[in-house]
Coordinates of C-alpha atoms and ligand atoms in Angstrom, one line a residue:
X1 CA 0.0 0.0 0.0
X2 CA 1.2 3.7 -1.2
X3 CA 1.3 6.8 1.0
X4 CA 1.4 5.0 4.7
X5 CA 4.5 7.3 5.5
X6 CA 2.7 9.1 8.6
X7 CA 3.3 8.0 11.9
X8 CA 0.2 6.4 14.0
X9 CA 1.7 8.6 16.9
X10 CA -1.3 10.5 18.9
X11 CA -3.8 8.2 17.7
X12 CA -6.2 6.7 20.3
X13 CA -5.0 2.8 20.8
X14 CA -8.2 1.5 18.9
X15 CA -7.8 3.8 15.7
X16 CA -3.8 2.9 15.8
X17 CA -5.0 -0.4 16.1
X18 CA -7.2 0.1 12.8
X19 CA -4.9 2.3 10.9
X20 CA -2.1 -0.4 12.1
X21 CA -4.0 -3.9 10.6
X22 CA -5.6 -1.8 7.9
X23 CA -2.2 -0.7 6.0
X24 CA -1.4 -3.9 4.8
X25 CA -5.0 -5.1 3.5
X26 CA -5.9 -2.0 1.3
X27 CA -5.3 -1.9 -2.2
X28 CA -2.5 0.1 -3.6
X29 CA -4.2 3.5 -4.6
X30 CA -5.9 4.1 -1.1
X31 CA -4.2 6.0 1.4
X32 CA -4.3 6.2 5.1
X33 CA -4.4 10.1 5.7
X34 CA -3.4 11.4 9.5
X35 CA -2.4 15.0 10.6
X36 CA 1.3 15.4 9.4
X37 CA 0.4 14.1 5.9
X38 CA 0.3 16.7 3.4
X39 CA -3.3 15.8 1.9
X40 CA -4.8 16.1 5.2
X41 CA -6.0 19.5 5.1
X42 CA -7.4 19.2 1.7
X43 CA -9.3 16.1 2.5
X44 CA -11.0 18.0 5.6
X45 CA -12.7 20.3 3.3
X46 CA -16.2 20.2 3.1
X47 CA -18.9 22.6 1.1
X48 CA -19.7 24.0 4.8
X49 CA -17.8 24.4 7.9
X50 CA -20.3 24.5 10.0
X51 CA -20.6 21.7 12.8
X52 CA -16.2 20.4 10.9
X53 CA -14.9 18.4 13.4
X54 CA -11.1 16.8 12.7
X55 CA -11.1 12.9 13.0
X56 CA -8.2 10.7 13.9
X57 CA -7.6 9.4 10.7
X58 CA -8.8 9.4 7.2
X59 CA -9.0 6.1 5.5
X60 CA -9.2 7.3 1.2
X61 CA -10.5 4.1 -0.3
X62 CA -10.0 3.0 -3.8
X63 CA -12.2 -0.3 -4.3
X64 CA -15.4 -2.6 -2.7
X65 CA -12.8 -4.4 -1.1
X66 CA -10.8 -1.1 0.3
X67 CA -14.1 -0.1 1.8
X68 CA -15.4 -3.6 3.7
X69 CA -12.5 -4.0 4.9
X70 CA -11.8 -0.7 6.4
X71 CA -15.8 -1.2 8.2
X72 CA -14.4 -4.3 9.1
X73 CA -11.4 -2.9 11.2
X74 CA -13.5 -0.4 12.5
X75 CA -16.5 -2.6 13.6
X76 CA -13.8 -5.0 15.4
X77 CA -11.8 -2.5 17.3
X78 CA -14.8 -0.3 17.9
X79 CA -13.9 2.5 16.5
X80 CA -17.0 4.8 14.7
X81 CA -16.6 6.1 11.6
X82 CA -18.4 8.1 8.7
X83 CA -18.7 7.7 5.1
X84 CA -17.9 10.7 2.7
X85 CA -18.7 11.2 -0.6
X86 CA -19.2 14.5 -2.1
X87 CA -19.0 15.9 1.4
X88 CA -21.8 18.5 1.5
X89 CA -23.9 17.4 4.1
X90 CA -23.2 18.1 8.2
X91 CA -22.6 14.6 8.6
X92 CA -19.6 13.1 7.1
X93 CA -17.6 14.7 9.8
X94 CA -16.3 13.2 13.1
X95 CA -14.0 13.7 15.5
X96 CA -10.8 12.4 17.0
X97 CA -12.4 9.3 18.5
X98 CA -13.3 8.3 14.6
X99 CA -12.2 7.8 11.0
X100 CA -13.5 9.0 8.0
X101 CA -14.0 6.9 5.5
X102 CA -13.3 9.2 2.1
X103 CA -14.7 7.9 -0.9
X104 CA -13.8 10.8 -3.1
X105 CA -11.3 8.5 -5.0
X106 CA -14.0 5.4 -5.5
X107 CA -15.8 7.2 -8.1
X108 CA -15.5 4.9 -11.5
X109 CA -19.5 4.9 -13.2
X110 CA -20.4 2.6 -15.8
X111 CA -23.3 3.1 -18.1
X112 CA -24.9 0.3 -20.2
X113 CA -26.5 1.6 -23.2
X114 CA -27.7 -1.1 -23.9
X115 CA -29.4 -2.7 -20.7
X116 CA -30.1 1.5 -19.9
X117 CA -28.4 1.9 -16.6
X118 CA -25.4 3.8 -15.2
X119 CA -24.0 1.9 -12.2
X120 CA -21.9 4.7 -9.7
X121 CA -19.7 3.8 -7.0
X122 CA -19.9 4.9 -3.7
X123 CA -17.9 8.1 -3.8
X124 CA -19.1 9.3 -7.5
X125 CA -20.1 12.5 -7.8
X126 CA -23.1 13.7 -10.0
X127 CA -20.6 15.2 -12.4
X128 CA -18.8 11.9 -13.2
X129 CA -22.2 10.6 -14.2
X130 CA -24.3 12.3 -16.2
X131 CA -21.1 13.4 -18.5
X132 CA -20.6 9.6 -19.8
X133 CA -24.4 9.3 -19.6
X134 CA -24.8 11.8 -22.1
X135 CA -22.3 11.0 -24.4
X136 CA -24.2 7.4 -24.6
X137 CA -27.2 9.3 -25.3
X138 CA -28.7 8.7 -21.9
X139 CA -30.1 10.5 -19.0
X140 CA -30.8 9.7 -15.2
X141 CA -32.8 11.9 -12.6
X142 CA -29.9 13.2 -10.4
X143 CA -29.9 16.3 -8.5
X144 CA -29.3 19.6 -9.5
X145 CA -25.3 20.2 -8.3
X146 CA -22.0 18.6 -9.8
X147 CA -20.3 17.8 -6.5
X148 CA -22.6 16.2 -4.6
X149 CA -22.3 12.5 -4.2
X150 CA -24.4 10.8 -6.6
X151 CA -25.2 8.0 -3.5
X152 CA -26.3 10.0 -1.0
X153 CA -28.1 12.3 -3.3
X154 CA -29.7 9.1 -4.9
X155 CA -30.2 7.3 -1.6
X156 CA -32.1 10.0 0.1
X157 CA -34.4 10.4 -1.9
X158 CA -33.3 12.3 -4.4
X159 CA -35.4 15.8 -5.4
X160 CA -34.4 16.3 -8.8
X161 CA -35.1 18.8 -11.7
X162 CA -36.2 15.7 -14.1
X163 CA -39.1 14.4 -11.3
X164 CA -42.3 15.4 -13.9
X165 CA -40.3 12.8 -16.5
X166 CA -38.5 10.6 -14.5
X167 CA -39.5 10.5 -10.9
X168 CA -37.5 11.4 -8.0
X169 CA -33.5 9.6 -8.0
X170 CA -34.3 7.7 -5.6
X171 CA -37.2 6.0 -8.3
X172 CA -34.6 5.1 -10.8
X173 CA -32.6 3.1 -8.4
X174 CA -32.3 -0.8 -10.1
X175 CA -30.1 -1.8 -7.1
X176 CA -27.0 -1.6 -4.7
X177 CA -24.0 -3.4 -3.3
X178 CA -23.7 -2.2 0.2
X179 CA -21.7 -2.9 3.2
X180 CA -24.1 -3.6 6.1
X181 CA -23.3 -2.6 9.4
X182 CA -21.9 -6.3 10.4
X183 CA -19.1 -6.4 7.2
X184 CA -21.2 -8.4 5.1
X185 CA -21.6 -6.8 1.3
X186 CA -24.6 -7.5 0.3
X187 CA -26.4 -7.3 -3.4
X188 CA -29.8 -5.1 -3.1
X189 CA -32.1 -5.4 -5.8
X190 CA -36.2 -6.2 -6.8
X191 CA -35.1 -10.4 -6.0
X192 CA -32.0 -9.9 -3.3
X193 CA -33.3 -8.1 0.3
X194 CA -36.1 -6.4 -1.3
X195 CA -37.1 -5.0 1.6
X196 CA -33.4 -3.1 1.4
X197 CA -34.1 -1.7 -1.8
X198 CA -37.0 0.2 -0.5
X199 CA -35.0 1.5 2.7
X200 CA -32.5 2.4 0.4
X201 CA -34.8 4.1 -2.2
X202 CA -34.9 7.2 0.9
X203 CA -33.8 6.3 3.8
X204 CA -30.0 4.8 1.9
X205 CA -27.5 6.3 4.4
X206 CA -29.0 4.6 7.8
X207 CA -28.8 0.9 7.4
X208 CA -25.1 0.7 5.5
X209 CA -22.4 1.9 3.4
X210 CA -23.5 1.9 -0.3
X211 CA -20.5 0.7 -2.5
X212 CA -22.2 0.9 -5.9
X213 CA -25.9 2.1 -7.3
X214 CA -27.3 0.8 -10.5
X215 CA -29.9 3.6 -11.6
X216 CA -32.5 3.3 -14.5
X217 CA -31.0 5.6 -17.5
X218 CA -33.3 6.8 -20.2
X219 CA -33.3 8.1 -23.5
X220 CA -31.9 11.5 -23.7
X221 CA -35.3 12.5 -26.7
X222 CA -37.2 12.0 -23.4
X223 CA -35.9 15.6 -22.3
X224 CA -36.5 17.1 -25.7
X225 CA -35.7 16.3 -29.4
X226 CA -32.0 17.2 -29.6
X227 CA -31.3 16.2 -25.5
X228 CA -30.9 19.3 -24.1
X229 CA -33.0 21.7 -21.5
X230 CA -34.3 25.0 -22.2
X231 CA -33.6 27.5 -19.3
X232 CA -33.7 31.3 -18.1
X233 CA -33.3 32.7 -15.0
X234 CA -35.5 36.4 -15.0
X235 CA -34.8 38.6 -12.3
X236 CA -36.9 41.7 -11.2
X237 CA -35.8 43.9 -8.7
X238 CA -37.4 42.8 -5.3
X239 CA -40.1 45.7 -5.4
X240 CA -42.0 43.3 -7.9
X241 CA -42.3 40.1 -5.8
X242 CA -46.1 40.5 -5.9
X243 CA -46.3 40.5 -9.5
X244 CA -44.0 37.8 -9.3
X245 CA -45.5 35.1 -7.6
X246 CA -48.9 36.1 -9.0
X247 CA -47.7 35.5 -12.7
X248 CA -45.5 31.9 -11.5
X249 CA -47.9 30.8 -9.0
X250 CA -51.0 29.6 -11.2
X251 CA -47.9 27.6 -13.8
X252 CA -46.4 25.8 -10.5
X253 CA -50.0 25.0 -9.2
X254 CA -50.8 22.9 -12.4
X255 CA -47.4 21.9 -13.4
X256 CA -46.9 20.6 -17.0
X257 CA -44.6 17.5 -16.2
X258 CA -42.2 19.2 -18.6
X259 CA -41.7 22.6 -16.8
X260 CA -40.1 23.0 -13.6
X261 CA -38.5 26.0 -11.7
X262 CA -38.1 27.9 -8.6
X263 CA -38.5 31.9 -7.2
X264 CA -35.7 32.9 -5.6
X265 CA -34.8 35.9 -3.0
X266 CA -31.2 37.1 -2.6
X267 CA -29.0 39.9 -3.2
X268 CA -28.3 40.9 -6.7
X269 CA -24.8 39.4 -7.7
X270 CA -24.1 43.1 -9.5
X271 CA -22.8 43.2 -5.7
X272 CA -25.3 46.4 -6.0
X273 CA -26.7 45.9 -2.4
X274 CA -30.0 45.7 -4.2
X275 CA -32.1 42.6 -3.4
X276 CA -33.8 40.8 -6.2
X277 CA -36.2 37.8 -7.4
X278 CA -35.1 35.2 -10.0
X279 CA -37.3 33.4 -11.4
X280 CA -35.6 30.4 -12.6
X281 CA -37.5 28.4 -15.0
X282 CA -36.8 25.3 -17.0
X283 CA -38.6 23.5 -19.4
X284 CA -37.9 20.3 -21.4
X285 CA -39.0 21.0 -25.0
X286 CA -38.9 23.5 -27.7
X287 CA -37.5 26.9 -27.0
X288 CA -41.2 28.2 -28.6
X289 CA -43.0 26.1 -26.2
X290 CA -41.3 26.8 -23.7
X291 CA -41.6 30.5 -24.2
X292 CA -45.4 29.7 -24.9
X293 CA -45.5 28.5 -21.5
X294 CA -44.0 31.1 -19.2
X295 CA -45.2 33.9 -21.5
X296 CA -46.8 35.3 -18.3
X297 CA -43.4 35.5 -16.4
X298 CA -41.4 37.3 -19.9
X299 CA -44.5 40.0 -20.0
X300 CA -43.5 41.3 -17.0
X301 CA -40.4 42.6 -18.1
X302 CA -37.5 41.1 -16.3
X303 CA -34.2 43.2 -16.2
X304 CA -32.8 40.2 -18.9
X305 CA -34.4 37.3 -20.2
X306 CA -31.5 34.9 -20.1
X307 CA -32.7 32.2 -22.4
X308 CA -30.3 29.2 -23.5
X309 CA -30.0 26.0 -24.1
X310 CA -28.0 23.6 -22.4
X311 CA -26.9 20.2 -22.6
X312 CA -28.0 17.3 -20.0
X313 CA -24.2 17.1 -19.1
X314 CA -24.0 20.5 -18.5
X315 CA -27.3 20.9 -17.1
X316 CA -25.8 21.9 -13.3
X317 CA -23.2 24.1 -14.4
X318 CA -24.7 27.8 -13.8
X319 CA -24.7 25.9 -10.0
X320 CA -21.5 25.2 -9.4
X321 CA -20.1 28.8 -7.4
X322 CA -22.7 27.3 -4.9
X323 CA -20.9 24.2 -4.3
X324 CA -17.6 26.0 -3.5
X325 CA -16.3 24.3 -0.2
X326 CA -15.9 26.4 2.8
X327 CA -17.8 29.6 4.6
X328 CA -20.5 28.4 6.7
X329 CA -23.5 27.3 4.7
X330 CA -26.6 25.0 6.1
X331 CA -29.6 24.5 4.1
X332 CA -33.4 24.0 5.3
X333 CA -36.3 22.7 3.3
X334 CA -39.8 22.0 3.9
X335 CA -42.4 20.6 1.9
X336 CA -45.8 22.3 1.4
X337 CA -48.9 20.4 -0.6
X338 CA -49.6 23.4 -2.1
X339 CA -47.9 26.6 -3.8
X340 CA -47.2 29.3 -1.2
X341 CA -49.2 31.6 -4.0
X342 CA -50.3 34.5 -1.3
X343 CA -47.9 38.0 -2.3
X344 CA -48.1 38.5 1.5
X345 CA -46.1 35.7 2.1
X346 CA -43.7 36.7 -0.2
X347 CA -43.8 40.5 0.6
X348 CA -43.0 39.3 4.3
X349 CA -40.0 36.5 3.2
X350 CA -38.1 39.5 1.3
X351 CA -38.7 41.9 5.0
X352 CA -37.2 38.7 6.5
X353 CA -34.2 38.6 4.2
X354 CA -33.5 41.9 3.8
X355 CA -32.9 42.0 8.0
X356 CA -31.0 39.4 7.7
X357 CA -28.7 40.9 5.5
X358 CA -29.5 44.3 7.6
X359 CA -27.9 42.3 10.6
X360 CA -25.3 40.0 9.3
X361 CA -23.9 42.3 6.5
X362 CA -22.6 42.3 2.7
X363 CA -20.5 38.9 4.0
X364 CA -23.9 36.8 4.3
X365 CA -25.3 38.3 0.8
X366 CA -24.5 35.0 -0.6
X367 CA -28.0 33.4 1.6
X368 CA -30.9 33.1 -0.2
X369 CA -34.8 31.9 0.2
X370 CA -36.7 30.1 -2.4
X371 CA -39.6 28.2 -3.3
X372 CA -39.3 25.6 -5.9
X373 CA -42.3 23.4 -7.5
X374 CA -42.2 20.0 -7.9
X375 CA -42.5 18.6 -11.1
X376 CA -45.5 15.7 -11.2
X377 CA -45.5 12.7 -13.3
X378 CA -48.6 10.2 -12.9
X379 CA -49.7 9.2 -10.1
X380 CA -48.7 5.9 -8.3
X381 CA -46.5 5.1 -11.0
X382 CA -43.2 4.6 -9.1
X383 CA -43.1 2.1 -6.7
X384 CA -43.6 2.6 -3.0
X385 CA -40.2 3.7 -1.0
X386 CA -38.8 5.3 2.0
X387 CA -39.6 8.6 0.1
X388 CA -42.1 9.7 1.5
X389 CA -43.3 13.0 -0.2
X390 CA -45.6 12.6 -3.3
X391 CA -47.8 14.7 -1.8
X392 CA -45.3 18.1 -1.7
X393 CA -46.2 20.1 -4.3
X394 CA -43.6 22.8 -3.5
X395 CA -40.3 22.7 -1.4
X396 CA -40.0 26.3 0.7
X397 CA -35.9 26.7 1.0
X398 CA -33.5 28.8 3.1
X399 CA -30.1 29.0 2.7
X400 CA -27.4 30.7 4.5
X401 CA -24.3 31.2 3.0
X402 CA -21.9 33.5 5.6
X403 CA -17.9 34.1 6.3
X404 CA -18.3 35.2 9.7
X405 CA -19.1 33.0 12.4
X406 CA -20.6 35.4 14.9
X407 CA -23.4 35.4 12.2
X408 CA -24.3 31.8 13.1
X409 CA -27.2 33.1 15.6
X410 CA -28.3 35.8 13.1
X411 CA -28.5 33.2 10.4
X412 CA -30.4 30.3 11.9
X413 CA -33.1 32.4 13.5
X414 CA -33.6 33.8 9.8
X415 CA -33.9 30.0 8.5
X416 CA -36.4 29.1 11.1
X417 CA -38.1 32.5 10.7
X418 CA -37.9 32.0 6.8
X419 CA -39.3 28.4 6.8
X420 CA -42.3 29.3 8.9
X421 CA -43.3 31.8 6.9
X422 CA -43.2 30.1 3.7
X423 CA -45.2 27.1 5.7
X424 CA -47.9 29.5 7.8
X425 CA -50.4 29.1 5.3
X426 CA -50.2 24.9 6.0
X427 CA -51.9 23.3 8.7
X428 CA -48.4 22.0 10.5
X429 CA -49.4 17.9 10.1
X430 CA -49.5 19.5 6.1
X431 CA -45.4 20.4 6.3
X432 CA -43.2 17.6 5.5
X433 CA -39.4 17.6 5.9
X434 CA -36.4 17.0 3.8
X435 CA -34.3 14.1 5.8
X436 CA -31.4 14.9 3.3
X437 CA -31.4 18.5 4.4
X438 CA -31.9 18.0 7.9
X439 CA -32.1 15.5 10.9
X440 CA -33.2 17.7 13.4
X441 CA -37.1 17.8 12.1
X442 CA -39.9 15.6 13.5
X443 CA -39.0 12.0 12.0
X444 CA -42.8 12.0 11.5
X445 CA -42.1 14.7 8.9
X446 CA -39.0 13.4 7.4
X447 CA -41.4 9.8 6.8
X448 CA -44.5 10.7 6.3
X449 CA -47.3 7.6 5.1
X450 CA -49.3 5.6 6.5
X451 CA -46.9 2.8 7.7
X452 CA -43.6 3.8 6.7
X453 CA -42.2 4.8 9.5
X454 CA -42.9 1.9 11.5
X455 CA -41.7 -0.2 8.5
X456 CA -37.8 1.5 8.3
X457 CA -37.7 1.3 12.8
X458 CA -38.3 -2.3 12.2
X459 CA -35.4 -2.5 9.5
X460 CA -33.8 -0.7 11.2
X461 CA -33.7 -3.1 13.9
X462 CA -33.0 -5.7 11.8
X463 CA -30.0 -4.6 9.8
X464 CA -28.6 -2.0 12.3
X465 CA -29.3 -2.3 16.0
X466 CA -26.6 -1.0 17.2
X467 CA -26.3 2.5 15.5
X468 CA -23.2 2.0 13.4
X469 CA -25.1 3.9 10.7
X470 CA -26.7 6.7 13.0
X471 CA -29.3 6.2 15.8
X472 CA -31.8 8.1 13.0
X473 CA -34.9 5.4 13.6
X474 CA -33.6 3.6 16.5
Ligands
LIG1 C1 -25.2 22.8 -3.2 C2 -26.1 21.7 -2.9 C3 -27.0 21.3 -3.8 C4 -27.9 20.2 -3.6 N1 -28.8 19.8 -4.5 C5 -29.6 18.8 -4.3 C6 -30.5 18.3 -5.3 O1 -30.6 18.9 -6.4 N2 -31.3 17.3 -5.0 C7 -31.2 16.6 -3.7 O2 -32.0 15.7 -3.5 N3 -30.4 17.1 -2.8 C8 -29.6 18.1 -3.0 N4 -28.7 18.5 -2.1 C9 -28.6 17.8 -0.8 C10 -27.6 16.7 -1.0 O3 -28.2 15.6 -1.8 C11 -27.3 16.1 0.4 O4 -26.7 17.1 1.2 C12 -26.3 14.9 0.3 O5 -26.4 14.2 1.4 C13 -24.9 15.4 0.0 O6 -24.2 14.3 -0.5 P1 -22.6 14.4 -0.5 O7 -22.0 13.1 -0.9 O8 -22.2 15.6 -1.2 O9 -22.3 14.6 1.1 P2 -21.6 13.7 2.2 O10 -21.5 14.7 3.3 O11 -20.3 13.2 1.7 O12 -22.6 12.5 2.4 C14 -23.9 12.7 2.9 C15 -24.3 11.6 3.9 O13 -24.2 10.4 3.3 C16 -23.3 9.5 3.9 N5 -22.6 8.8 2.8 C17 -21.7 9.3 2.0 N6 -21.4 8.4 1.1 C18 -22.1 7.3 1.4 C19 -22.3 6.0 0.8 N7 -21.6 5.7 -0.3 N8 -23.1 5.1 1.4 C20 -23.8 5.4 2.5 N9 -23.7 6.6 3.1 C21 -22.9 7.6 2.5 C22 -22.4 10.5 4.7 O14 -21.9 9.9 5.9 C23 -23.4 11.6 5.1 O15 -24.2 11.1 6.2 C24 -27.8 19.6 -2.3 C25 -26.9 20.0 -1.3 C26 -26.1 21.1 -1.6 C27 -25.1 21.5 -0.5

């Protein structure tokens, strides 16, 4: 094994003990990473500091085998550890009684034109999929950022652009290989472990490590003719957010499958001061019908009607400044089953931002609030899963994005304030939860359905008593 040079000095006796047995059993491209190795600080960076801890050891994998193993080690000398893929969650951090098990360098994907599926590997990120899925003429439902980890956006659930066509991710998962929190490696799919395949089609991350994901790929004409997406992104100075929302309300309420979008509130990146409202709409089709369709939102004059087209494996570019690692950034979603249509809500979310930015300053312009609509295909036609939300018909989202940490106060009293605005018009058994946005929220929220929750507790049982994968159900 390559790049064992540190020293185990420091190390608590179980993690030397792992680091120890591990550096002979690991293939030769993954590394055992501690403190005086010169990767270390670049593998500790994450898309948010917020909640960063520094573990004891970072174990970069390279294979299936690199990875059981490593659980292995850990399971039998009791040390905890936490996956990380893409690393833009608050969770794949842990401190100096655990390892971190990085992915980042287990990333080969595979696509099979002619089977139509793209099988990732643990630590692939969204990018290094839908690039080779395109050039085979393919698409998948992933999520809308390039360095996110295509598992645990999958696995989660799995919100998505492409959900009017293709369903959520999570619905175009075939099956898995995943480490369970014994050391087995097990196969998931419709015939192995059913029952896994649907905790893991929502609820992937709590009951083991997933190595690889075989998703259903489609036909890239399913997005449009030539494959690609027609997008804009209006914006009107804040002053207009009535207009606004009374224009983009009625197209969200009765969404064509093919158009999707969301209205967002944030500063105006002209670094102005001024505070503004995107609309950002998309729409799989021609560039007339799509114009046809949010005809309402271009007759209100936006300050430019950024039209293009863009190709599926470019489709999360115009994201990626927001997946920048570092600054403190934390994300909250809830899920409405109606638009939040009423111009007083919105009227009062901009007052709510602007004193945000009031208290906190130019070096938190970066947050933003949103609402985006959820693309509907037909009913009942995926099957049933640990994702729970066909019945959210819009996700209300706050996002803080700040450099200094004495804002952290400032900026989660403005999420929880932001969030219950955009939800005040919703009886609260109506507000559902995103569990791959946050685990603080009432379970009940996070697995909403008659019977699910009381089916993943008891799975959870089963496959993971003891908590190795988070006490989330137990
Ligand atoms: C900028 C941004 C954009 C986003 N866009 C979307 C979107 O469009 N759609 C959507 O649904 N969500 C979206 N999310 C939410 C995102 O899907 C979750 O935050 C996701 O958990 C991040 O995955 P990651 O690999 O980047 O993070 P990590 O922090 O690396 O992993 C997330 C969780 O999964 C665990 N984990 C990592 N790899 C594995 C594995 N192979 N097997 C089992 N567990 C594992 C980690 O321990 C952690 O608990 C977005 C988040 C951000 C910050």
């Amino acid at each position: 094994m390559s790049g064992t040079t540190n020293t185990a000095s420091g190390l608590n006796v179980a993690v030397k003990k792992v680091v120890t047995d591990l550096a002979s059993k690991l293939s030769s491209n993954a590394k055992i990473v501690t403190e005086q190795d010169g990767e270390w600080n670049a593998l500790l960076e994450r898309w948010s500091d917020i909640g960063k801890q520094t573990p004891a050891a970072i174990v970069s994998v390279a294979t299936e085998a690199d990875v059981q193993e490593t659980v292995k080690q850990c399971l039998s000398h009791g040390v905890k550890f936490v996956p990380k893929a893409g690393g833009h969650s608050l969770w794949s951090t842990i401190g100096a009684e655990g390892i971190v098990i990085d992915l980042t360098a287990f990333n080969a994907v595979v696509v099979d034109k002619e089977s139509g599926t793209v099988t990732v590997s643990g630590g692939s990120q969204i990018k290094d999929a839908i690039a080779p899925l395109f050039e085979a003429g393919l698409c998948s439902p992933f999520g809308t950022a390039n360095t996110v980890g295509a598992v645990p956006q999958a696995v989660n659930g799995g919100l998505t652009i492409f959900s009017g066509l293709l369903g959520q991710t999570s619905d175009a998962i075939l099956s898995a290989r995943l480490v369970t929190a014994t050391g087995d490696l097990l196969t998931i799919s419709s015939t192995s472990h059913p029952e896994l395949l649907y905790a893991i089609k929502g609820a992937g991350t709590y009951f083991g490590l997933v190595t690889s994901l075989t998703l259903r790929a489609s036909p890239l004409s399913t997005l449009s003719s030539d494959g690609t997406i027609w997008k804009t992104t209006a914006p009107f100075p804040a002053s207009r957010i009535s207009d606004v929302i009374g224009a983009l309300a009625p197209l969200a309420s009765s969404p064509d499958p093919r158009a999707t979008g969301a209205l967002i509130i944030t500063k105006s990146p002209q670094g102005d001061g001024s505070t503004i409202v995107l609309a950002s709409l998309i729409f799989f089709g021609s560039s007339e019908d799509a114009n046809a369709h949010f005809a309402s939102i271009k007759a209100l004059g936006p300050f430019v009607w950024g039209e293009k087209r863009v190709s599926y494996a470019h489709v999360n570019d115009d994201f990626d400044p927001f997946c920048a690692t570092g600054g403190f950034k934390r994300h909250v979603v809830a899920g409405v089953p109606g638009v939040p249509g009423d111009p007083a809500i919105w009227e009062a979310e901009v007052k709510a931002y602007k004193a945000l930015i009031e208290k906190a300053g130019a070096q938190a312009a970066r947050s933003m609030v949103c609402f985006m609509w959820v693309g509907k295909g037909e009913a009942g036609r995926w099957a049933e899963s640990a994702f729970g939300h066909r019945g959210v018909a819009a996700w209300v989202e706050a996002v803080v994005w700040y450099t200094d940490e004495g804002s952290a106060e400032a900026a989660w009293e403005w999420q929880v304030e932001a969030l219950r605005i955009g939800t005040e018009g919703f009886r609260e058994e109506e507000v559902e939860t995103f569990q791959n946005s946050s685990r603080e929220t009432p379970i009940k929220s996070r697995f909403p359905g008659e019977g699910r929750l009381e089916k993943l507790t008891a799975l959870k049982r089963e496959w993971d008593p003891e908590g190795v994968f988070t006490n989330v159900f137990l």
